[in-house]
Amino acid sequence: MLIAVAGASGRLGRAFLLYCHQKGLPVLALLRSAQTAEKLPPDTPYAIVGYGGSGGAHAISRELAAATHVVNLTGSTDTTLFEDDLFDANVVPTKLLMDATPQAIERFVHLSSIAVYGKNLSRLDLLDENTPKKPHD
């Protein structure tokens, strides 16, 4: 078993890596750049895959060859970013991961934020595709 974690240096990614370490689960952190490796828990193996450019899917595919599970925690909820930057942070890595993931993978888990619906949500709000988007709320 090997769990490849995309978005490993983010808030959720680091928490998930700590959980895996506590449970003794083998992980491989997939990072955009070497600079983010310092955010990882100590002794976490990692690979730099970038997520942009034409080599992105090939680099990811190479690193996923030994993985049995992929957990996608990539993305940004920074509403100060331009729309293109949010697209690059949220959609591009997910598409590259999906394209690069071997068909024999046991499980692909994708976590996403509900930040697009705004910050003024009740715990009882039911959200679906028809819920109005208010990312700047």
CSV table of C-alpha atoms in Angstrom, one decimal:
chain,number,residue,atom,x,y,z
A,1,MET,CA,0.0,0.0,0.0
A,2,LEU,CA,1.2,3.5,-0.8
A,3,ILE,CA,-1.0,6.6,-0.5
A,4,ALA,CA,0.0,9.5,-2.8
A,5,VAL,CA,-1.2,12.8,-1.4
A,6,ALA,CA,-1.5,15.8,-3.7
A,7,GLY,CA,-1.8,19.1,-2.0
A,8,ALA,CA,0.3,17.6,0.9
A,9,SER,CA,1.8,20.9,2.0
A,10,GLY,CA,-1.6,22.6,2.5
A,11,ARG,CA,-3.6,22.8,5.7
A,12,LEU,CA,-5.6,19.7,5.0
A,13,GLY,CA,-2.7,17.9,3.4
A,14,ARG,CA,-0.5,18.3,6.4
A,15,ALA,CA,-3.2,17.1,8.8
A,16,PHE,CA,-3.9,14.1,6.6
A,17,LEU,CA,-0.1,13.3,6.5
A,18,LEU,CA,0.1,13.4,10.3
A,19,TYR,CA,-2.9,11.1,10.5
A,20,CYS,CA,-1.3,8.7,8.1
A,21,HIS,CA,2.0,8.8,10.1
A,22,GLN,CA,0.1,8.1,13.4
A,23,LYS,CA,-1.6,5.1,11.8
A,24,GLY,CA,1.6,3.8,10.2
A,25,LEU,CA,0.3,4.3,6.6
A,26,PRO,CA,2.9,4.8,3.9
A,27,VAL,CA,2.6,8.0,2.0
A,28,LEU,CA,4.2,10.0,-0.8
A,29,ALA,CA,3.6,13.7,-0.8
A,30,LEU,CA,3.2,15.2,-4.2
A,31,LEU,CA,4.4,18.8,-4.3
A,32,ARG,CA,4.4,21.7,-6.7
A,33,SER,CA,7.9,22.9,-5.7
A,34,ALA,CA,10.7,22.0,-3.3
A,35,GLN,CA,10.1,25.1,-1.3
A,36,THR,CA,6.9,23.6,0.1
A,37,ALA,CA,8.7,20.5,1.4
A,38,GLU,CA,9.7,22.3,4.6
A,39,LYS,CA,6.0,22.4,5.6
A,40,LEU,CA,5.7,18.6,5.6
A,41,PRO,CA,5.9,16.5,8.8
A,42,PRO,CA,9.4,15.3,9.4
A,43,ASP,CA,10.6,12.3,7.4
A,44,THR,CA,7.7,12.5,4.9
A,45,PRO,CA,8.9,11.2,1.5
A,46,TYR,CA,8.0,13.5,-1.3
A,47,ALA,CA,8.2,14.1,-5.0
A,48,ILE,CA,8.2,17.3,-6.9
A,49,VAL,CA,5.7,17.0,-9.7
A,50,GLY,CA,4.7,20.6,-10.5
A,51,TYR,CA,1.2,20.8,-11.9
A,52,GLY,CA,1.8,23.0,-14.8
A,53,GLY,CA,3.3,22.6,-18.2
A,54,SER,CA,3.3,19.7,-20.6
A,55,GLY,CA,5.4,17.5,-18.4
A,56,GLY,CA,3.1,17.7,-15.5
A,57,ALA,CA,1.0,14.6,-16.3
A,58,HIS,CA,4.1,12.6,-17.1
A,59,ALA,CA,5.8,13.5,-13.9
A,60,ILE,CA,2.7,12.7,-11.9
A,61,SER,CA,2.2,9.4,-13.7
A,62,ARG,CA,5.8,8.3,-13.0
A,63,GLU,CA,5.3,9.1,-9.3
A,64,LEU,CA,2.0,7.3,-9.1
A,65,ALA,CA,3.3,4.1,-10.6
A,66,ALA,CA,3.8,2.5,-7.1
A,67,ALA,CA,0.7,4.1,-5.5
A,68,THR,CA,-2.4,2.1,-4.6
A,69,HIS,CA,-4.4,5.2,-3.4
A,70,VAL,CA,-4.5,8.8,-4.5
A,71,VAL,CA,-5.8,11.6,-2.2
A,72,ASN,CA,-6.3,14.9,-4.0
A,73,LEU,CA,-6.3,17.9,-1.5
A,74,THR,CA,-5.0,20.5,-4.0
A,75,GLY,CA,-6.7,23.8,-4.4
A,76,SER,CA,-7.1,27.3,-3.1
A,77,THR,CA,-9.9,29.1,-1.5
A,78,ASP,CA,-8.2,32.5,-1.7
A,79,THR,CA,-10.9,34.7,-3.1
A,80,THR,CA,-8.4,37.5,-3.8
A,81,LEU,CA,-6.9,35.5,-6.6
A,82,PHE,CA,-7.9,36.2,-10.2
A,83,GLU,CA,-10.3,33.7,-11.8
A,84,ASP,CA,-7.5,32.2,-14.0
A,85,ASP,CA,-5.3,31.7,-10.9
A,86,LEU,CA,-8.1,30.0,-9.1
A,87,PHE,CA,-8.7,27.8,-12.1
A,88,ASP,CA,-4.9,26.9,-12.2
A,89,ALA,CA,-5.0,26.1,-8.5
A,90,ASN,CA,-8.1,24.1,-8.4
A,91,VAL,CA,-9.0,22.6,-11.8
A,92,VAL,CA,-5.6,22.0,-13.5
A,93,PRO,CA,-4.1,19.8,-10.7
A,94,THR,CA,-7.2,17.8,-10.5
A,95,LYS,CA,-7.4,17.2,-14.2
A,96,LEU,CA,-3.7,16.3,-14.3
A,97,LEU,CA,-4.1,13.9,-11.4
A,98,MET,CA,-7.1,12.2,-13.0
A,99,ASP,CA,-5.3,11.9,-16.4
A,100,ALA,CA,-2.1,10.5,-14.7
A,101,THR,CA,-3.7,8.1,-12.3
A,102,PRO,CA,-3.2,4.5,-13.4
A,103,GLN,CA,-6.4,2.5,-14.1
A,104,ALA,CA,-5.4,-0.1,-11.6
A,105,ILE,CA,-5.5,2.4,-8.7
A,106,GLU,CA,-7.6,1.0,-5.8
A,107,ARG,CA,-9.1,4.4,-4.7
A,108,PHE,CA,-9.0,8.0,-5.8
A,109,VAL,CA,-10.3,10.4,-3.1
A,110,HIS,CA,-11.0,14.0,-4.0
A,111,LEU,CA,-11.7,16.6,-1.3
A,112,SER,CA,-13.0,20.0,-2.3
A,113,SER,CA,-13.9,23.1,-0.4
A,114,ILE,CA,-17.3,24.6,-0.1
A,115,ALA,CA,-15.8,28.1,0.1
A,116,VAL,CA,-17.5,28.9,-3.3
A,117,TYR,CA,-20.8,29.1,-1.4
A,118,GLY,CA,-19.5,31.8,0.9
A,119,LYS,CA,-18.7,32.0,4.6
A,120,ASN,CA,-22.2,32.7,6.0
A,121,LEU,CA,-23.5,29.2,5.9
A,122,SER,CA,-25.6,27.5,8.6
A,123,ARG,CA,-24.7,24.0,9.7
A,124,LEU,CA,-28.2,23.1,8.6
A,125,ASP,CA,-27.8,24.5,5.0
A,126,LEU,CA,-28.3,21.9,2.3
A,127,LEU,CA,-26.0,22.6,-0.6
A,128,ASP,CA,-26.3,21.2,-4.1
A,129,GLU,CA,-25.6,22.2,-7.7
A,130,ASN,CA,-28.4,24.8,-7.6
A,131,THR,CA,-27.1,26.6,-4.5
A,132,PRO,CA,-26.1,30.2,-5.4
A,133,LYS,CA,-22.3,30.7,-5.5
A,134,LYS,CA,-21.0,33.6,-3.3
A,135,PRO,CA,-17.3,33.1,-3.0
A,136,HIS,CA,-16.8,36.8,-2.0
A,137,ASP,CA,-19.5,36.7,0.7
